Coordinates of C-alpha atoms and ligand atoms in Angstrom, one line a residue:
X1 CA 221.1 -35.2 -130.5
X2 CA 222.2 -33.2 -133.4
X3 CA 224.8 -30.6 -132.9
X4 CA 223.7 -28.0 -135.5
X5 CA 224.6 -24.6 -134.5
X6 CA 221.2 -23.1 -134.6
X7 CA 220.0 -25.3 -131.9
X8 CA 223.1 -25.3 -129.7
X9 CA 223.7 -21.6 -129.7
X10 CA 221.7 -19.2 -127.6
X11 CA 219.7 -16.9 -129.9
X12 CA 220.5 -13.2 -129.6
X13 CA 217.1 -12.6 -128.1
X14 CA 217.6 -15.3 -125.5
X15 CA 221.0 -14.0 -124.6
X16 CA 219.7 -10.5 -124.1
X17 CA 216.8 -11.7 -122.1
X18 CA 219.0 -13.9 -119.9
X19 CA 221.6 -11.2 -119.4
X20 CA 218.8 -8.7 -118.4
X21 CA 217.3 -11.2 -116.0
X22 CA 220.6 -12.0 -114.5
X23 CA 221.5 -8.3 -114.1
X24 CA 218.2 -7.5 -112.6
X25 CA 218.4 -10.4 -110.2
X26 CA 221.9 -9.3 -109.0
X27 CA 220.7 -5.8 -108.5
X28 CA 223.0 -4.3 -111.1
X29 CA 221.9 -1.7 -113.6
X30 CA 221.3 -2.7 -117.1
X31 CA 223.4 -1.0 -119.6
X32 CA 221.4 1.5 -121.6
X33 CA 222.0 -0.6 -124.8
X34 CA 220.7 -3.7 -123.1
X35 CA 217.8 -1.7 -121.8
X36 CA 217.0 -0.5 -125.3
X37 CA 217.1 -4.1 -126.6
X38 CA 214.9 -5.2 -123.7
X39 CA 212.4 -2.6 -124.5
X40 CA 212.6 -3.3 -128.2
X41 CA 212.4 -7.0 -128.1
X42 CA 210.8 -7.9 -124.8
X43 CA 208.1 -5.4 -124.4
X44 CA 205.5 -8.2 -124.2
X45 CA 207.2 -9.5 -121.1
X46 CA 207.5 -6.2 -119.2
X47 CA 206.2 -6.5 -115.7
X48 CA 205.4 -3.7 -113.2
X49 CA 208.8 -2.5 -111.9
X50 CA 207.6 -2.8 -108.2
X51 CA 210.2 -5.3 -107.2
X52 CA 212.9 -6.7 -109.4
X53 CA 214.3 -9.0 -106.8
X54 CA 213.7 -12.8 -107.3
X55 CA 210.6 -14.4 -106.0
X56 CA 212.5 -17.6 -105.1
X57 CA 216.1 -18.5 -104.7
X58 CA 217.1 -22.2 -104.4
X59 CA 220.5 -22.7 -102.7
X60 CA 222.7 -25.7 -101.8
X61 CA 221.5 -28.0 -104.5
X62 CA 223.0 -30.2 -107.1
X63 CA 221.1 -28.5 -110.0
X64 CA 221.6 -30.3 -113.3
X65 CA 220.8 -27.5 -115.8
X66 CA 221.0 -29.9 -118.8
X67 CA 222.5 -27.0 -120.8
X68 CA 224.9 -27.7 -123.7
X69 CA 227.7 -28.4 -121.2
X70 CA 225.6 -30.3 -118.7
X71 CA 226.5 -27.7 -116.2
X72 CA 225.7 -28.5 -112.6
X73 CA 225.2 -25.5 -110.3
X74 CA 224.3 -25.0 -106.6
X75 CA 221.8 -22.1 -106.9
X76 CA 219.1 -20.8 -109.1
X77 CA 216.8 -17.9 -108.7
X78 CA 213.3 -17.4 -110.3
X79 CA 211.6 -14.1 -111.1
X80 CA 208.2 -13.6 -112.7
X81 CA 207.9 -17.3 -113.6
X82 CA 211.3 -17.6 -115.3
X83 CA 214.8 -18.6 -114.3
X84 CA 216.8 -15.5 -113.5
X85 CA 220.3 -16.2 -112.1
X86 CA 221.8 -19.7 -112.5
X87 CA 225.1 -20.2 -110.8
X88 CA 227.3 -21.4 -108.0
X89 CA 225.8 -19.1 -105.4
X90 CA 223.2 -16.5 -105.3
X91 CA 224.8 -13.1 -105.5
X92 CA 221.4 -11.6 -105.9
X93 CA 219.8 -8.9 -103.9
X94 CA 216.9 -10.5 -102.1
X95 CA 213.8 -8.4 -101.8
X96 CA 211.5 -8.5 -98.7
X97 CA 209.4 -11.1 -100.5
X98 CA 212.2 -13.3 -101.7
X99 CA 211.9 -16.9 -100.5
X100 CA 215.3 -18.6 -100.0
X101 CA 214.9 -22.4 -100.1
X102 CA 217.7 -24.6 -98.9
X103 CA 217.9 -27.7 -101.0
X104 CA 220.2 -29.5 -98.5
X105 CA 222.2 -31.1 -101.3
X106 CA 219.3 -32.5 -103.2
X107 CA 219.4 -33.3 -106.9
X108 CA 217.4 -31.0 -109.1
X109 CA 216.5 -31.5 -112.8
X110 CA 214.5 -29.4 -115.3
X111 CA 210.8 -30.2 -115.4
X112 CA 210.4 -33.4 -117.4
X113 CA 208.8 -33.0 -120.8
X114 CA 206.8 -36.1 -122.1
X115 CA 206.6 -35.6 -125.9
X116 CA 204.1 -38.4 -126.5
X117 CA 201.5 -39.4 -124.0
X118 CA 197.7 -39.5 -123.4
X119 CA 197.1 -37.5 -120.3
X120 CA 193.9 -36.2 -121.8
X121 CA 192.5 -39.8 -121.7
X122 CA 193.7 -40.0 -118.1
X123 CA 191.9 -36.8 -117.3
X124 CA 188.6 -38.3 -118.7
X125 CA 188.6 -41.5 -116.7
X126 CA 185.4 -42.6 -115.0
X127 CA 185.5 -43.1 -111.2
X128 CA 188.4 -42.0 -109.0
X129 CA 191.2 -43.2 -111.3
X130 CA 194.2 -44.4 -109.2
X131 CA 197.5 -45.1 -110.9
X132 CA 199.0 -48.5 -110.1
X133 CA 202.2 -48.0 -112.2
X134 CA 204.2 -47.8 -109.0
X135 CA 202.8 -50.9 -107.3
X136 CA 205.2 -53.8 -107.0
X137 CA 203.1 -56.3 -105.2
X138 CA 199.5 -57.2 -104.2
X139 CA 200.1 -55.5 -100.8
X140 CA 201.2 -52.4 -102.6
X141 CA 198.0 -52.4 -104.6
X142 CA 196.0 -52.9 -101.4
X143 CA 197.8 -50.0 -99.7
X144 CA 197.4 -47.6 -102.6
X145 CA 193.7 -48.5 -102.9
X146 CA 193.1 -48.2 -99.1
X147 CA 194.7 -44.8 -99.1
X148 CA 192.6 -43.7 -102.0
X149 CA 189.4 -44.9 -100.4
X150 CA 190.2 -42.9 -97.3
X151 CA 189.9 -39.7 -99.2
X152 CA 186.7 -40.2 -101.3
X153 CA 183.0 -40.8 -100.7
X154 CA 182.2 -44.2 -99.2
X155 CA 180.5 -45.8 -102.2
X156 CA 182.5 -44.0 -105.0
X157 CA 184.1 -46.1 -107.7
X158 CA 187.9 -46.5 -107.5
X159 CA 189.3 -47.3 -111.0
X160 CA 192.6 -48.0 -112.6
X161 CA 192.3 -48.1 -116.4
X162 CA 195.6 -49.0 -118.0
X163 CA 199.1 -47.7 -117.4
X164 CA 200.3 -50.7 -115.5
X165 CA 200.5 -54.5 -115.9
X166 CA 200.3 -57.6 -113.8
X167 CA 204.0 -58.1 -114.7
X168 CA 204.6 -55.0 -112.7
X169 CA 203.2 -56.5 -109.5
X170 CA 205.1 -59.6 -110.1
X171 CA 206.5 -60.7 -106.7
X172 CA 208.3 -64.0 -107.0
X173 CA 209.8 -65.4 -110.2
X174 CA 209.5 -69.0 -108.9
X175 CA 205.8 -68.6 -108.0
X176 CA 203.6 -69.0 -111.0
X177 CA 200.7 -67.4 -109.3
X178 CA 202.5 -64.1 -109.0
X179 CA 202.4 -61.7 -111.9
X180 CA 198.6 -61.7 -111.6
X181 CA 195.9 -59.2 -110.8
X182 CA 194.6 -58.9 -107.2
X183 CA 191.6 -61.1 -106.5
X184 CA 188.2 -60.1 -105.3
X185 CA 189.0 -61.2 -101.7
X186 CA 192.3 -59.2 -101.7
X187 CA 190.5 -56.1 -103.0
X188 CA 187.7 -56.5 -100.4
X189 CA 190.3 -56.4 -97.6
X190 CA 191.7 -53.1 -98.9
X191 CA 188.4 -51.5 -100.0
X192 CA 185.4 -53.2 -98.5
X193 CA 182.9 -50.3 -99.3
X194 CA 184.0 -48.8 -102.6
X195 CA 183.4 -50.7 -105.9
X196 CA 186.6 -51.3 -107.8
X197 CA 187.5 -51.7 -111.5
X198 CA 191.1 -52.5 -112.4
X199 CA 191.9 -53.0 -116.1
X200 CA 195.1 -53.7 -118.0
X201 CA 195.9 -52.0 -121.3
X202 CA 193.2 -51.2 -123.9
X203 CA 190.7 -54.0 -123.2
X204 CA 191.7 -56.0 -120.1
X205 CA 191.8 -58.5 -118.5
X206 CA 190.3 -56.8 -115.5
X207 CA 189.4 -57.5 -111.9
X208 CA 186.9 -56.2 -109.3
X209 CA 185.9 -56.5 -105.7
X210 CA 182.6 -57.8 -104.2
X211 CA 180.9 -54.3 -104.4
X212 CA 182.0 -54.0 -108.0
X213 CA 180.9 -57.5 -108.9
X214 CA 177.4 -57.0 -107.6
X215 CA 177.0 -53.8 -109.7
X216 CA 178.5 -55.3 -112.8
X217 CA 176.3 -58.4 -112.6
X218 CA 173.2 -56.3 -112.2
X219 CA 174.2 -55.0 -115.7
X220 CA 174.6 -58.5 -117.2
X221 CA 178.4 -58.2 -117.1
X222 CA 180.1 -61.5 -116.3
X223 CA 182.5 -61.6 -113.3
X224 CA 184.3 -64.7 -112.2
X225 CA 184.1 -65.9 -108.6
X226 CA 187.6 -64.6 -107.9
X227 CA 186.7 -61.2 -109.4
X228 CA 188.5 -61.6 -112.7
X229 CA 186.9 -60.2 -115.9
X230 CA 187.9 -61.4 -119.4
X231 CA 186.8 -61.4 -123.0
X232 CA 184.5 -58.5 -123.8
X233 CA 183.4 -58.1 -120.2
X234 CA 186.1 -55.4 -119.3
X235 CA 185.0 -53.2 -122.2
X236 CA 181.3 -53.7 -121.3
X237 CA 182.2 -52.7 -117.7
X238 CA 184.1 -49.6 -118.9
X239 CA 181.2 -48.5 -121.1
X240 CA 178.9 -48.9 -118.1
X241 CA 181.2 -46.8 -115.9
X242 CA 181.6 -44.1 -118.5
X243 CA 177.8 -43.9 -119.1
X244 CA 177.0 -43.7 -115.4
X245 CA 179.9 -41.8 -113.9
X246 CA 181.2 -39.2 -116.4
X247 CA 179.9 -35.7 -116.3
X248 CA 181.5 -32.3 -116.7
X249 CA 182.3 -32.0 -113.0
X250 CA 183.7 -35.5 -112.6
X251 CA 185.9 -35.0 -115.7
X252 CA 187.3 -31.8 -114.2
X253 CA 188.1 -33.6 -111.0
X254 CA 189.8 -36.4 -113.0
X255 CA 191.9 -33.7 -114.9
X256 CA 193.1 -32.3 -111.6
X257 CA 193.9 -35.8 -110.3
X258 CA 195.9 -36.5 -113.5
X259 CA 197.8 -33.2 -113.2
X260 CA 198.5 -33.8 -109.5
X261 CA 199.9 -37.3 -110.3
X262 CA 202.1 -35.8 -113.1
X263 CA 203.5 -33.3 -110.6
X264 CA 204.5 -36.1 -108.2
X265 CA 206.6 -37.8 -110.8
X266 CA 208.0 -34.6 -112.2
X267 CA 206.3 -34.4 -115.6
X268 CA 205.6 -30.7 -116.0
X269 CA 204.9 -30.7 -119.8
X270 CA 202.8 -33.1 -121.8
X271 CA 202.3 -33.4 -125.5
X272 CA 199.0 -35.3 -125.8
X273 CA 198.6 -37.6 -128.8
X274 CA 194.8 -38.0 -128.8
X275 CA 192.4 -40.9 -128.6
X276 CA 190.7 -43.4 -130.8
X277 CA 187.3 -41.9 -131.7
X278 CA 184.7 -43.2 -129.2
X279 CA 181.7 -45.0 -130.6
X280 CA 179.9 -45.2 -127.2
X281 CA 179.5 -48.9 -127.5
X282 CA 181.3 -51.8 -125.9
X283 CA 183.7 -51.8 -128.9
X284 CA 185.4 -48.9 -127.2
X285 CA 188.5 -49.7 -125.1
X286 CA 190.5 -47.6 -122.6
X287 CA 192.1 -45.5 -125.4
X288 CA 188.7 -44.4 -126.9
X289 CA 187.3 -41.0 -126.1
X290 CA 185.6 -38.2 -128.1
X291 CA 188.4 -36.3 -129.8
X292 CA 186.0 -33.4 -130.3
X293 CA 185.0 -32.9 -126.7
X294 CA 187.6 -34.5 -124.4
X295 CA 189.8 -31.4 -124.2
X296 CA 186.9 -29.3 -122.7
X297 CA 187.5 -30.4 -119.1
X298 CA 191.2 -29.5 -119.4
X299 CA 190.4 -26.1 -120.9
X300 CA 187.9 -25.5 -118.1
X301 CA 190.5 -26.4 -115.5
X302 CA 193.0 -24.0 -117.1
X303 CA 190.3 -21.4 -117.3
X304 CA 189.7 -21.7 -113.6
X305 CA 193.4 -21.1 -113.0
X306 CA 193.8 -24.6 -111.7
X307 CA 196.0 -26.1 -114.4
X308 CA 199.3 -27.0 -112.8
X309 CA 201.2 -28.7 -115.6
X310 CA 201.6 -27.7 -119.2
X311 CA 199.6 -29.4 -122.0
X312 CA 200.2 -29.4 -125.8
X313 CA 197.4 -30.9 -127.8
X314 CA 197.9 -32.9 -131.0
X315 CA 194.9 -33.8 -133.2
X316 CA 194.6 -37.5 -134.1
X317 CA 193.1 -38.3 -137.5
X318 CA 192.4 -41.9 -138.5
X319 CA 190.4 -41.9 -141.6
X320 CA 190.3 -44.6 -144.3
X321 CA 188.6 -42.5 -146.9
X322 CA 191.3 -41.4 -149.4
X323 CA 189.8 -37.9 -149.4
X324 CA 190.3 -37.6 -145.6
X325 CA 187.5 -35.1 -145.3
X326 CA 187.9 -34.6 -141.5
X327 CA 191.6 -33.9 -141.8
X328 CA 191.0 -31.5 -144.6
X329 CA 188.6 -29.5 -142.5
X330 CA 191.0 -29.6 -139.5
X331 CA 193.8 -28.2 -141.6
X332 CA 191.5 -25.5 -142.9
X333 CA 189.9 -24.5 -139.7
X334 CA 192.3 -25.1 -136.8
X335 CA 195.6 -23.5 -135.8
X336 CA 198.7 -25.2 -134.6
X337 CA 200.8 -23.9 -131.7
X338 CA 198.0 -21.6 -130.7
X339 CA 197.5 -20.9 -127.0
X340 CA 199.7 -19.8 -124.1
X341 CA 202.6 -21.2 -122.0
X342 CA 200.3 -23.5 -120.1
X343 CA 198.1 -24.9 -122.8
X344 CA 198.3 -24.7 -126.6
X345 CA 197.5 -26.7 -129.7
X346 CA 200.1 -28.9 -131.5
X347 CA 200.2 -30.9 -134.6
X348 CA 198.4 -33.7 -136.4
X349 CA 199.2 -37.0 -134.6
X350 CA 199.8 -39.6 -133.5
X351 CA 197.8 -40.7 -136.5
X352 CA 197.3 -38.8 -139.7
X353 CA 195.3 -41.6 -141.4
X354 CA 194.2 -45.2 -140.7
X355 CA 197.0 -47.6 -141.6
X356 CA 200.1 -47.1 -143.7
X357 CA 199.7 -49.6 -146.6
X358 CA 198.9 -48.9 -150.2
X359 CA 195.1 -49.1 -149.6
X360 CA 195.4 -46.5 -146.8
X361 CA 195.3 -42.7 -147.4
X362 CA 198.5 -42.3 -145.5
X363 CA 200.5 -40.7 -148.4
X364 CA 197.6 -38.5 -149.4
X365 CA 197.2 -37.4 -145.8
X366 CA 200.9 -36.7 -145.4
X367 CA 200.9 -34.6 -148.5
X368 CA 197.9 -32.6 -147.2
X369 CA 199.5 -32.0 -143.8
X370 CA 202.7 -30.9 -145.6
X371 CA 200.8 -28.6 -148.0
X372 CA 199.1 -26.9 -145.0
X373 CA 202.5 -26.4 -143.3
X374 CA 201.6 -28.5 -140.3
X375 CA 203.7 -31.0 -138.4
X376 CA 202.9 -34.7 -138.7
X377 CA 203.5 -37.2 -136.0
X378 CA 202.9 -40.9 -136.5
X379 CA 203.8 -44.0 -134.7
X380 CA 205.5 -47.3 -135.7
X381 CA 205.2 -50.6 -133.8
X382 CA 206.5 -52.8 -136.6
X383 CA 209.6 -54.7 -137.5
X384 CA 211.2 -55.5 -140.8
X385 CA 209.5 -58.5 -142.4
X386 CA 211.4 -61.4 -143.8
X387 CA 211.3 -61.3 -146.8
X388 CA 211.5 -57.6 -146.7
X389 CA 209.3 -57.4 -149.9
X390 CA 206.4 -56.7 -147.5
X391 CA 207.5 -53.3 -146.0
X392 CA 207.2 -52.6 -142.3
X393 CA 205.1 -49.6 -141.1
X394 CA 208.1 -47.4 -140.5
X395 CA 209.4 -48.1 -144.0
X396 CA 206.0 -47.1 -145.4
X397 CA 205.9 -44.0 -143.2
X398 CA 209.3 -42.8 -144.2
X399 CA 208.5 -43.3 -147.8
X400 CA 205.3 -41.3 -147.2
X401 CA 207.2 -38.6 -145.5
X402 CA 209.6 -38.5 -148.5
X403 CA 206.7 -38.2 -150.9
X404 CA 205.2 -35.3 -148.9
X405 CA 208.6 -33.7 -148.6
X406 CA 209.0 -33.9 -152.4
X407 CA 205.6 -32.2 -152.8
X408 CA 206.3 -29.5 -150.2
X409 CA 210.1 -29.3 -150.2
X410 CA 211.8 -29.0 -146.8
X411 CA 208.5 -29.4 -144.8
X412 CA 209.7 -32.4 -142.8
X413 CA 212.8 -30.7 -141.5
X414 CA 211.2 -27.3 -141.2
X415 CA 208.1 -28.5 -139.4
X416 CA 210.0 -31.2 -137.4
X417 CA 207.9 -34.3 -138.4
X418 CA 208.1 -37.2 -136.0
X419 CA 207.8 -41.0 -135.9
X420 CA 207.3 -42.4 -132.5
X421 CA 208.1 -45.7 -130.7
X422 CA 210.1 -47.4 -133.6
X423 CA 211.0 -50.7 -131.9
X424 CA 212.1 -52.2 -135.1
X425 CA 213.7 -49.3 -137.0
X426 CA 217.1 -50.1 -138.6
X427 CA 220.2 -48.0 -139.3
X428 CA 219.4 -47.9 -143.0
X429 CA 216.0 -46.3 -142.3
X430 CA 217.2 -44.0 -139.6
X431 CA 219.7 -42.6 -142.1
X432 CA 216.9 -42.3 -144.7
X433 CA 214.7 -40.4 -142.3
X434 CA 217.6 -38.2 -141.2
X435 CA 218.2 -37.2 -144.8
X436 CA 214.9 -35.4 -145.0
X437 CA 215.1 -34.0 -141.5
X438 CA 212.7 -36.4 -139.8
X439 CA 212.8 -37.1 -136.1
X440 CA 212.2 -40.0 -133.6
X441 CA 210.4 -40.2 -130.3
X442 CA 211.6 -43.1 -128.2
X443 CA 209.5 -44.9 -125.7
X444 CA 210.1 -47.4 -122.9
X445 CA 206.7 -49.0 -123.1
X446 CA 208.2 -52.5 -123.7
X447 CA 209.1 -52.3 -120.0
X448 CA 205.7 -53.5 -118.9
X449 CA 205.0 -56.5 -121.2
X450 CA 207.7 -56.6 -123.7
X451 CA 209.8 -59.7 -124.4
X452 CA 212.7 -60.6 -126.6
X453 CA 211.2 -61.1 -130.1
X454 CA 211.1 -64.8 -131.0
X455 CA 212.2 -64.3 -134.6
X456 CA 213.2 -60.9 -136.0
X457 CA 215.9 -59.1 -137.8
X458 CA 216.7 -57.1 -134.6
X459 CA 217.9 -59.2 -131.6
X460 CA 216.3 -56.8 -129.1
X461 CA 212.9 -55.7 -128.1
X462 CA 213.6 -52.1 -129.0
X463 CA 213.5 -49.3 -129.5
X464 CA 217.2 -49.3 -130.4
X465 CA 218.1 -46.4 -128.1
X466 CA 221.9 -46.8 -128.5
X467 CA 221.7 -46.9 -132.3
X468 CA 219.5 -43.8 -132.5
X469 CA 221.4 -41.7 -129.9
X470 CA 224.7 -42.6 -131.7
X471 CA 223.1 -41.6 -135.0
X472 CA 222.2 -38.3 -133.4
X473 CA 225.8 -37.6 -132.5
X474 CA 226.9 -37.5 -136.1
X475 CA 227.0 -34.1 -137.9
X476 CA 223.5 -33.2 -138.7
X477 CA 222.4 -36.3 -136.9
X478 CA 218.8 -37.3 -136.3
X479 CA 216.9 -35.6 -133.5
X480 CA 215.5 -37.9 -130.8
X481 CA 213.3 -37.3 -127.8
X482 CA 211.8 -39.4 -125.1
X483 CA 208.2 -40.2 -124.3
X484 CA 206.1 -42.5 -122.2
X485 CA 203.1 -43.3 -124.4
X486 CA 201.2 -43.5 -121.1
X487 CA 198.3 -44.0 -120.0
X488 CA 197.0 -47.3 -121.4
X489 CA 199.9 -49.4 -122.8
X490 CA 202.5 -47.8 -120.6
X491 CA 203.0 -45.8 -117.4
X492 CA 203.4 -42.0 -117.3
X493 CA 206.2 -42.2 -114.7
X494 CA 209.3 -41.1 -116.6
X495 CA 211.7 -42.8 -114.1
X496 CA 210.4 -46.2 -115.2
X497 CA 211.1 -45.3 -118.8
X498 CA 214.6 -44.0 -117.9
X499 CA 215.1 -47.3 -116.0
X500 CA 214.2 -49.3 -119.2
X501 CA 216.3 -47.1 -121.5
X502 CA 219.4 -47.4 -119.3
X503 CA 219.1 -51.1 -118.3
X504 CA 217.1 -52.8 -121.1
X505 CA 215.4 -54.8 -118.4
X506 CA 211.6 -55.3 -118.3
X507 CA 209.2 -55.5 -115.4
X508 CA 209.9 -59.2 -114.9
X509 CA 213.6 -58.3 -114.6
X510 CA 214.5 -59.9 -117.9
X511 CA 217.0 -58.2 -120.2
X512 CA 215.1 -57.7 -123.4
X513 CA 216.9 -54.7 -125.0
X514 CA 220.6 -55.9 -125.0
X515 CA 223.2 -53.7 -126.5
X516 CA 220.8 -50.8 -126.8
X517 CA 221.1 -49.2 -123.4
X518 CA 222.0 -45.5 -123.1
X519 CA 223.4 -43.5 -120.2
X520 CA 221.4 -41.7 -117.5
X521 CA 222.7 -38.4 -118.7
X522 CA 221.6 -39.3 -122.3
X523 CA 218.0 -40.3 -121.4
X524 CA 217.5 -37.4 -119.1
X525 CA 218.7 -35.1 -121.9
X526 CA 216.1 -36.7 -124.3
X527 CA 213.4 -36.2 -121.6
X528 CA 214.3 -32.5 -121.0
X529 CA 216.5 -30.5 -123.4
X530 CA 215.8 -32.5 -126.5
X531 CA 212.0 -32.5 -125.9
X532 CA 212.0 -28.8 -125.7
X533 CA 213.1 -28.9 -129.3
X534 CA 210.4 -31.5 -130.1
X535 CA 207.8 -29.0 -128.8
X536 CA 209.4 -26.2 -130.9
X537 CA 209.9 -24.5 -127.5
X538 CA 213.6 -25.0 -127.0
X539 CA 213.9 -21.2 -126.2
X540 CA 211.4 -21.7 -123.4
X541 CA 211.5 -25.2 -122.0
X542 CA 213.9 -28.1 -121.3
X543 CA 216.9 -26.6 -119.5
X544 CA 217.5 -24.5 -116.4
X545 CA 219.0 -21.4 -118.1
X546 CA 218.3 -17.7 -117.5
X547 CA 215.2 -16.5 -119.2
X548 CA 213.5 -19.9 -119.6
X549 CA 210.3 -20.8 -118.0
X550 CA 211.0 -21.9 -114.4
X551 CA 210.0 -25.5 -114.4
X552 CA 212.1 -27.8 -112.1
X553 CA 211.9 -30.9 -110.1
X554 CA 213.7 -31.5 -106.8
X555 CA 214.2 -35.3 -106.5
X556 CA 213.9 -37.6 -103.5
X557 CA 217.3 -39.2 -104.3
X558 CA 220.3 -38.7 -106.6
X559 CA 219.2 -39.9 -110.0
X560 CA 222.8 -40.1 -111.2
X561 CA 224.0 -42.2 -108.2
X562 CA 221.3 -44.6 -107.1
X563 CA 221.5 -48.3 -108.0
X564 CA 219.5 -49.3 -111.1
X565 CA 216.5 -50.7 -109.3
X566 CA 216.1 -47.6 -107.3
X567 CA 215.6 -45.5 -110.4
X568 CA 212.0 -46.8 -110.2
X569 CA 211.6 -45.2 -106.8
X570 CA 212.6 -41.7 -107.9
X571 CA 209.9 -39.1 -107.2
X572 CA 209.6 -35.4 -106.9
X573 CA 209.8 -33.9 -103.4
X574 CA 209.1 -30.4 -104.9
X575 CA 207.8 -29.6 -108.4
X576 CA 207.9 -26.0 -109.7
X577 CA 206.1 -24.9 -112.9
X578 CA 206.5 -21.4 -114.0
X579 CA 207.9 -20.4 -110.7
X580 CA 204.9 -21.8 -108.8
X581 CA 205.2 -24.8 -106.4
X582 CA 202.7 -27.2 -107.8
X583 CA 203.7 -30.2 -105.7
X584 CA 205.2 -30.1 -102.2
X585 CA 206.2 -33.5 -100.8
X586 CA 206.9 -31.8 -97.4
X587 CA 210.6 -32.5 -97.0
X588 CA 211.9 -29.0 -97.7
X589 CA 211.3 -26.0 -95.6
X590 CA 209.5 -23.6 -97.9
X591 CA 209.0 -20.8 -95.4
X592 CA 212.1 -19.1 -96.8
Ligands
ZN1 ZN1 200.5 -43.0 -128.2

């Protein structure tokens, strides 16, 4: 959002790399000066000089590069996992192994970057987790489940744990029985043989079919006649499923499923924000996992060369002890931004301590994170109180950031500290955060279950997208990025979040964020170019420009032209990560 020169301008290194790649792709000789530079600065990226032709050339597309000028081009070539030539037509010399793929006019965008989600939780789900975030009716749920059952063992559990809401499968506004979960009988029709567990949000309500009901009841878990599960029963059921179904192999399978789903909706990079620490009791909800072991299946999948989307790992710390002993050890013994292009560590977040009030160690933790030179990421769900003498969470967080920044001058700007969600933030506090260089991650999670607040300072559900994006336009303006906060409270699907950001309309088709809508170009920019900055990888990710990692998504329809409601139906037909096709929807001819 900000227009500071440092971020807007290509760095010299980037320019040289891009020029070299473009020259190589077009078959021209590098000047000796450029070659010198390339050797001097890019030796780590030297590849065997067997074939300097591109690996893939995409032609005849509407390729939205999301560069500084929002340039749209028709062709792009990829070599060694990076974009080479980006232009109106490929002038490049094609080698014998170059694939030329005709996009037939399709819209292409950079790989979507989600700067705040919980894909690690999704990759540790028990059973064959099956997203329902794209179901819009009970028959949709039945179809999705029947299809899932067809591809797995006959008695295997099918689960959906968070990421959707009954509002989402709301069929008829005049029918009070719609906007509900499917019943036991409806699930039996779709999946008669596989036990089922479908749970909303962190702790339910939930529903099951006959096969699931029998198994749950054998464990003393109460299931109503129609399959519904309420109170503590969903969490008891989830504990049972975790204890009986999870093992290293099933977790790796769930990781691959989560990555495959991400590729179908075009999310090629994920900044994971951790979990609530599991207690392995029925007090655990959908967002609980073991923060110390839950990354292992992901690291194993990457180790096997099967990781198809990029993962950045934040460490969540939620201590109430003022001394924050765990956080202290993390800062002493771990490294941030360590790893490779596919998987690397990130910052402390989305919690640095339990709570934000005076009794919480929030300020002490912020100062420790600052002193160690780490990035802090926190979240805010609060609104200003009336009277304002009782500060909202974002006010306490910004004051805490200010205290840390005073102790370690410049750390907030330098390390790009973040507050996420911010439904209730006001212009006054945006300005105050901007002053110390803090940043905002915006989320469309209110789409699923949000309503207009009954009584509040802000006459909208939030976040105030319009206010924040406009604040970013001012000189030195605040940086904003976009995120899903999937997989419990919200969907991963970025096109649902883009729908909410641009329309302000929730899953029940009620306008709940009036006056705060932003444009499609703006929200796509937050989800791509701006999020490259949030990851500190703006030289590598977020736009389709020469030298950057070749992540792109070919869409099934024109994001910029479809009616609002059809934004929800946007999917990838081809997802490319690092020059590799990681999802092929079968509509393009890839034989090249
Ligand atoms: Zn979160």
